[in-house]
Coordinates of C-alpha atoms in Angstrom, one line a residue:
X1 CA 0.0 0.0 0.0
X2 CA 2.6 2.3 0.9
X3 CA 6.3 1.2 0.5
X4 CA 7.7 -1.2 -2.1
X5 CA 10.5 -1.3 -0.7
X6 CA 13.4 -3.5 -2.1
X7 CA 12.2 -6.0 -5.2
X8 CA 13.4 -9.2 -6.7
X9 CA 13.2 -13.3 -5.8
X10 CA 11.0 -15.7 -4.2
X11 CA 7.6 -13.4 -4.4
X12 CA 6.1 -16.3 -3.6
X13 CA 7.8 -16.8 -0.3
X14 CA 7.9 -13.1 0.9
X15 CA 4.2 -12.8 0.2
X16 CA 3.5 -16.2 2.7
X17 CA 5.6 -14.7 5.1
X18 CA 4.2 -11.1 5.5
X19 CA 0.3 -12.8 5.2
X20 CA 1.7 -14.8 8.1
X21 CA 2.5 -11.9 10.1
X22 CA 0.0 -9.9 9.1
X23 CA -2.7 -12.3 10.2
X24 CA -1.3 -12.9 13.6
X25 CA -0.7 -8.8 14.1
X26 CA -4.6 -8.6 13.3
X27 CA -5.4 -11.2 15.7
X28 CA -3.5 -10.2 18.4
X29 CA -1.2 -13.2 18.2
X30 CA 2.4 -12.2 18.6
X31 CA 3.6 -13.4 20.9
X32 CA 7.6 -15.6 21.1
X33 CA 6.5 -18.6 19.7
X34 CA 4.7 -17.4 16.9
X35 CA 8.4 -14.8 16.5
X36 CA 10.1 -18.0 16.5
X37 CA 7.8 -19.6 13.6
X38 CA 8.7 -16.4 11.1
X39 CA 12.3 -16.6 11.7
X40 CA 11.9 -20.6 10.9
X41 CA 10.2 -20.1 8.0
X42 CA 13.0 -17.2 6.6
X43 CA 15.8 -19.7 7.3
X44 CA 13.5 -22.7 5.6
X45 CA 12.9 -20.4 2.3
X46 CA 16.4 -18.7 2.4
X47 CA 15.4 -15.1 3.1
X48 CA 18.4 -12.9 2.8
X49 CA 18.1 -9.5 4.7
X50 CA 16.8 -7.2 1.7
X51 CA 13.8 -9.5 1.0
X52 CA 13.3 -10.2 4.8
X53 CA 12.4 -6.5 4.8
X54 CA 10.4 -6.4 1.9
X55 CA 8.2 -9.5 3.5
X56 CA 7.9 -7.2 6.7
X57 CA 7.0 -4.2 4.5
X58 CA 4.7 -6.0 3.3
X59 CA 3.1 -7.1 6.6
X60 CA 2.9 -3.9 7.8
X61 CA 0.9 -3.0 4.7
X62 CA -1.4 -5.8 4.8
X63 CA -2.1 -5.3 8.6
X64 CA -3.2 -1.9 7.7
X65 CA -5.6 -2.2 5.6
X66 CA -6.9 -4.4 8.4
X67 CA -6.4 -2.5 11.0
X68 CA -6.9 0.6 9.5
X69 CA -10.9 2.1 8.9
X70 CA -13.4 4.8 9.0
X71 CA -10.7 6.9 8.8
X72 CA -8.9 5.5 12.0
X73 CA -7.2 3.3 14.5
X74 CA -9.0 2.8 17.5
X75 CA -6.1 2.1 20.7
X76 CA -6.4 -1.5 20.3
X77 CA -6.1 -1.6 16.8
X78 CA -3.1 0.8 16.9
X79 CA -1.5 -1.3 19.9
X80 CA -1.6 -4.0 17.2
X81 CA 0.0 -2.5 14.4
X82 CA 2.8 -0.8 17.1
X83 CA 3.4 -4.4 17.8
X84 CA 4.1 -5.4 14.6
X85 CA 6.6 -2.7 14.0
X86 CA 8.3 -3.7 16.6
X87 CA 8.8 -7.1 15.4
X88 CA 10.2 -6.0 11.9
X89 CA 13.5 -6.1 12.9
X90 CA 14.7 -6.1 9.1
X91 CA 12.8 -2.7 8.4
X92 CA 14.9 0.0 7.7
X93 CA 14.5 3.0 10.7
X94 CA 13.4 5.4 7.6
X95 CA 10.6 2.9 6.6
X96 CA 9.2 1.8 10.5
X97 CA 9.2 6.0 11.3
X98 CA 6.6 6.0 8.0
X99 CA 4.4 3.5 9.2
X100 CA 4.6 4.5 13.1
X101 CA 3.7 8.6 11.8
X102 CA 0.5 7.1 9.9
X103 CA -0.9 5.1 12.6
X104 CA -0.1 7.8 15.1
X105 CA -2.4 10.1 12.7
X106 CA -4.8 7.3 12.8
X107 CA -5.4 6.9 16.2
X108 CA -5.1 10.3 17.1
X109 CA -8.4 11.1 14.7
X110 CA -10.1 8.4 16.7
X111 CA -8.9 9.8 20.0
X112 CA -10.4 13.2 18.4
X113 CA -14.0 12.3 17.1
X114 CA -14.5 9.3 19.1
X115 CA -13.4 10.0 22.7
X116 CA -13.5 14.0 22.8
X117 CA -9.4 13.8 23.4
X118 CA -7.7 17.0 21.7
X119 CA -3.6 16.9 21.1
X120 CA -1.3 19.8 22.6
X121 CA 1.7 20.8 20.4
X122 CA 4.6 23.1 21.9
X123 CA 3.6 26.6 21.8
X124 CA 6.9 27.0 20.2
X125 CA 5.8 25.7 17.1
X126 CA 3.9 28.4 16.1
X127 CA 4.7 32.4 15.8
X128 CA 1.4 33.4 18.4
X129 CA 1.1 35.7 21.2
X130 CA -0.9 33.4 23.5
X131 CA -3.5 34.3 26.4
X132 CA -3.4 32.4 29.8
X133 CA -4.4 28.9 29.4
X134 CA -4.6 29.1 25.4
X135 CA -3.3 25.7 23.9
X136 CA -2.0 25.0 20.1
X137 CA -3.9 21.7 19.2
X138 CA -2.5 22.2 15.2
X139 CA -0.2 24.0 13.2
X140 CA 1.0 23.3 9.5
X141 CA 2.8 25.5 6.5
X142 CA 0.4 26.6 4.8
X143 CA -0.5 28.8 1.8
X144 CA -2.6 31.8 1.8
X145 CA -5.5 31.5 -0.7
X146 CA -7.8 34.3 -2.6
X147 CA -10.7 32.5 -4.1
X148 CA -10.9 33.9 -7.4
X149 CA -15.0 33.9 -7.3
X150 CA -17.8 33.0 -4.6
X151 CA -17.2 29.5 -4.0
X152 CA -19.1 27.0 -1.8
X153 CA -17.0 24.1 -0.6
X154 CA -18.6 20.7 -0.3
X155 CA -17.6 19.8 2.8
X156 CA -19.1 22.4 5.7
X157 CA -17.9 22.3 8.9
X158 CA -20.3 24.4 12.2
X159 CA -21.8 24.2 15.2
X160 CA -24.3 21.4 15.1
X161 CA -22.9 20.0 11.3
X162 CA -20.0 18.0 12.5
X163 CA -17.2 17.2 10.5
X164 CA -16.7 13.3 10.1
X165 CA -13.1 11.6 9.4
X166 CA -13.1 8.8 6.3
X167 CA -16.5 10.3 4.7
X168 CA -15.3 12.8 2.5
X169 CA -13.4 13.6 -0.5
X170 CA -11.1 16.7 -1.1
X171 CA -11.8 17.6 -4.8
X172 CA -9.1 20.5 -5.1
X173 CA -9.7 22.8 -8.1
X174 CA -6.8 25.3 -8.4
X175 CA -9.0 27.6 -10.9
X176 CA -10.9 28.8 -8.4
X177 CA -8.3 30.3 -6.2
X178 CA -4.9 32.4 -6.5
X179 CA -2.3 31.1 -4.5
X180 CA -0.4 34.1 -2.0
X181 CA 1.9 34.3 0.5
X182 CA 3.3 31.2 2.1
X183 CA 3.4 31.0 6.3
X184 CA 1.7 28.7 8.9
X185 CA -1.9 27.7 9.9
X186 CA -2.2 27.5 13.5
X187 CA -5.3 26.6 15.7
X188 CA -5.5 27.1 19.1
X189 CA -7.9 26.2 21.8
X190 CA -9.7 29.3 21.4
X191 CA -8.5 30.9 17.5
X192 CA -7.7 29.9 14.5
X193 CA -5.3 31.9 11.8
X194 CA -2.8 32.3 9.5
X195 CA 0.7 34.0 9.5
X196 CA 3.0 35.0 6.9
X197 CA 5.7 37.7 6.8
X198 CA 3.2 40.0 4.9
X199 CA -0.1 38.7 5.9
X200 CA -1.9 37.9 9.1
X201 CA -5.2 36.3 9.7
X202 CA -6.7 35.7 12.8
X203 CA -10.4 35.3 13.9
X204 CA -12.2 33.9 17.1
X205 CA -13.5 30.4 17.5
X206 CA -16.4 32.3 19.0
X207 CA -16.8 34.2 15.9
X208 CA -16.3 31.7 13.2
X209 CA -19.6 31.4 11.5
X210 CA -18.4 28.0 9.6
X211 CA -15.5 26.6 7.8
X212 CA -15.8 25.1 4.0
X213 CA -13.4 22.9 2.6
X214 CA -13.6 20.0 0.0
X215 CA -12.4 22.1 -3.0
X216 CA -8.9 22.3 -1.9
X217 CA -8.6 25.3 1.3
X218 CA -10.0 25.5 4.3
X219 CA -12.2 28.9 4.1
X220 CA -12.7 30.5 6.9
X221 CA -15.9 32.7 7.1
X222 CA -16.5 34.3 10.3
X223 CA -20.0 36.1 11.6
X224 CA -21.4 38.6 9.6
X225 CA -19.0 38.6 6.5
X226 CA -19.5 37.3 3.1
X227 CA -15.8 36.2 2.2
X228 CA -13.8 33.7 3.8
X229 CA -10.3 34.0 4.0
X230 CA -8.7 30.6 2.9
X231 CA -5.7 28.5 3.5
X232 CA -4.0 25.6 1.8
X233 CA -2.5 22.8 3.8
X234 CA -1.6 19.2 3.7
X235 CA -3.6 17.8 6.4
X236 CA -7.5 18.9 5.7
X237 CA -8.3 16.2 7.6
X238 CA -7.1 16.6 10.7
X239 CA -8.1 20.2 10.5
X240 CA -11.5 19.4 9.9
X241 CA -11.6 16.8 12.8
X242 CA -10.1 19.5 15.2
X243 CA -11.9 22.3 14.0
X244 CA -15.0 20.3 14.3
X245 CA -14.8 19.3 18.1
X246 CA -14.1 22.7 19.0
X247 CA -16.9 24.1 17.5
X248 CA -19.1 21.2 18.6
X249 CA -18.2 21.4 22.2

């Protein structure tokens, strides 16, 4: 799904092996023994080291697509998956840092819509003069965006219309917009904004009317205006799912 990592001899092999570990990852079944039954199998087929990793690649990819759905990992469905990683000891650091940076993303949507559970990130990490007790939950580079004409994005996200990880689509459509200055999205427990060396945007949870997305930006309109201001980023997702428990609280 993800990673083809190294390629060449006995597909036949490497594919029984990582539908072996797989399949015990998914049913919670990794324990020694079962450890001791992999590294059997390698030495029975003659597994050398680069296809050893591409079998455990491969497991990791299968066991995710498992593992993985509705848009996340619930905790013991990423306690799973960590344990797997674990056990690919062949796995290059690079590749296993991939995989663990996904499922994190995973199950920290599910820890979001499902148990009310928001992330902190270092106040550092984002250019804001913070109030008493304000938190940063999400910051990303980001680009400013001027949509070109009205435009109303698929996907709304307000008080009492929840936003809903794994049941939408981002269509973008560049023609709509013009791309500005680049800077950083930031949203904090109590604002959301946008900072560049020439432009700043900031407006009030409180007075955020809704936020539209699903044609590329996130478009901010607040109470009593007719324009959004918009921002590109990578993660509309877990924007969306942030944006929507703090507007739903």
């Amino acid at each position: 799904m993800f990673f083809n990592l190294f390629g060449g001899g006995k597909d036949q092999y490497i594919e029984e092996y990582a539908s072996r570990m797989a399949e015990a990852a998914v049913n919670d079944e990794l324990d020694a023994d079962r450890l001791e039954s992999f590294i059997a199998y390698a030495k029975e087929k003659d597994l050398g080291n680069k296809q050893l990793a591409r079998a455990q690649a491969l497991a990791c990819d299968k066991a995710f697509e498992k593992l993985y759905h509705d848009g996340y990992m619930n905790d013991d469905e990423y306690g799973m998956f960590s344990d797997l990683l674990k056990l690919c000891y062949m796995m290059k650091e690079e590749a296993k840092y991939k995989y663990t940076t996904i499922a994190k993303r995973c199950n920290a949507l599910y820890k979001i819509q499902e148990e009310g559970l928001m992330p902190t990130v270092n106040r550092e990490y984002a250019n804001v003069k913070y109030r008493e007790g304000e938190e940063l939950h999400f910051t990303a580079a980001g680009r400013l965006m001027k949509p070109k004409k009205p435009v109303t994005g698929p996907v709304l996200i307000s008080r009492g219309h929840p936003f809903k990880v794994g049941q939408w689509e981002n269509k973008e459509d560049k023609s709509l917009f013009e791309e500005g200055d680049k800077g950083a999205f930031w949203l904090t427990s109590e604002r959301i904004g946008f900072r560049s060396r020439k432009e700043r945007m900031e407006t009030e949870l409180s007075d955020v009317d809704r936020v539209e997305t699903g044609q590329g930006p996130l478009c901010v309109y607040e109470k009593g205006k007719d324009s959004p201001w918009c921002v590109a980023i990578d993660d509309y997702e877990m924007a969306g799912a942030l944006l929507s428990n703090l507007l739903n609280r």
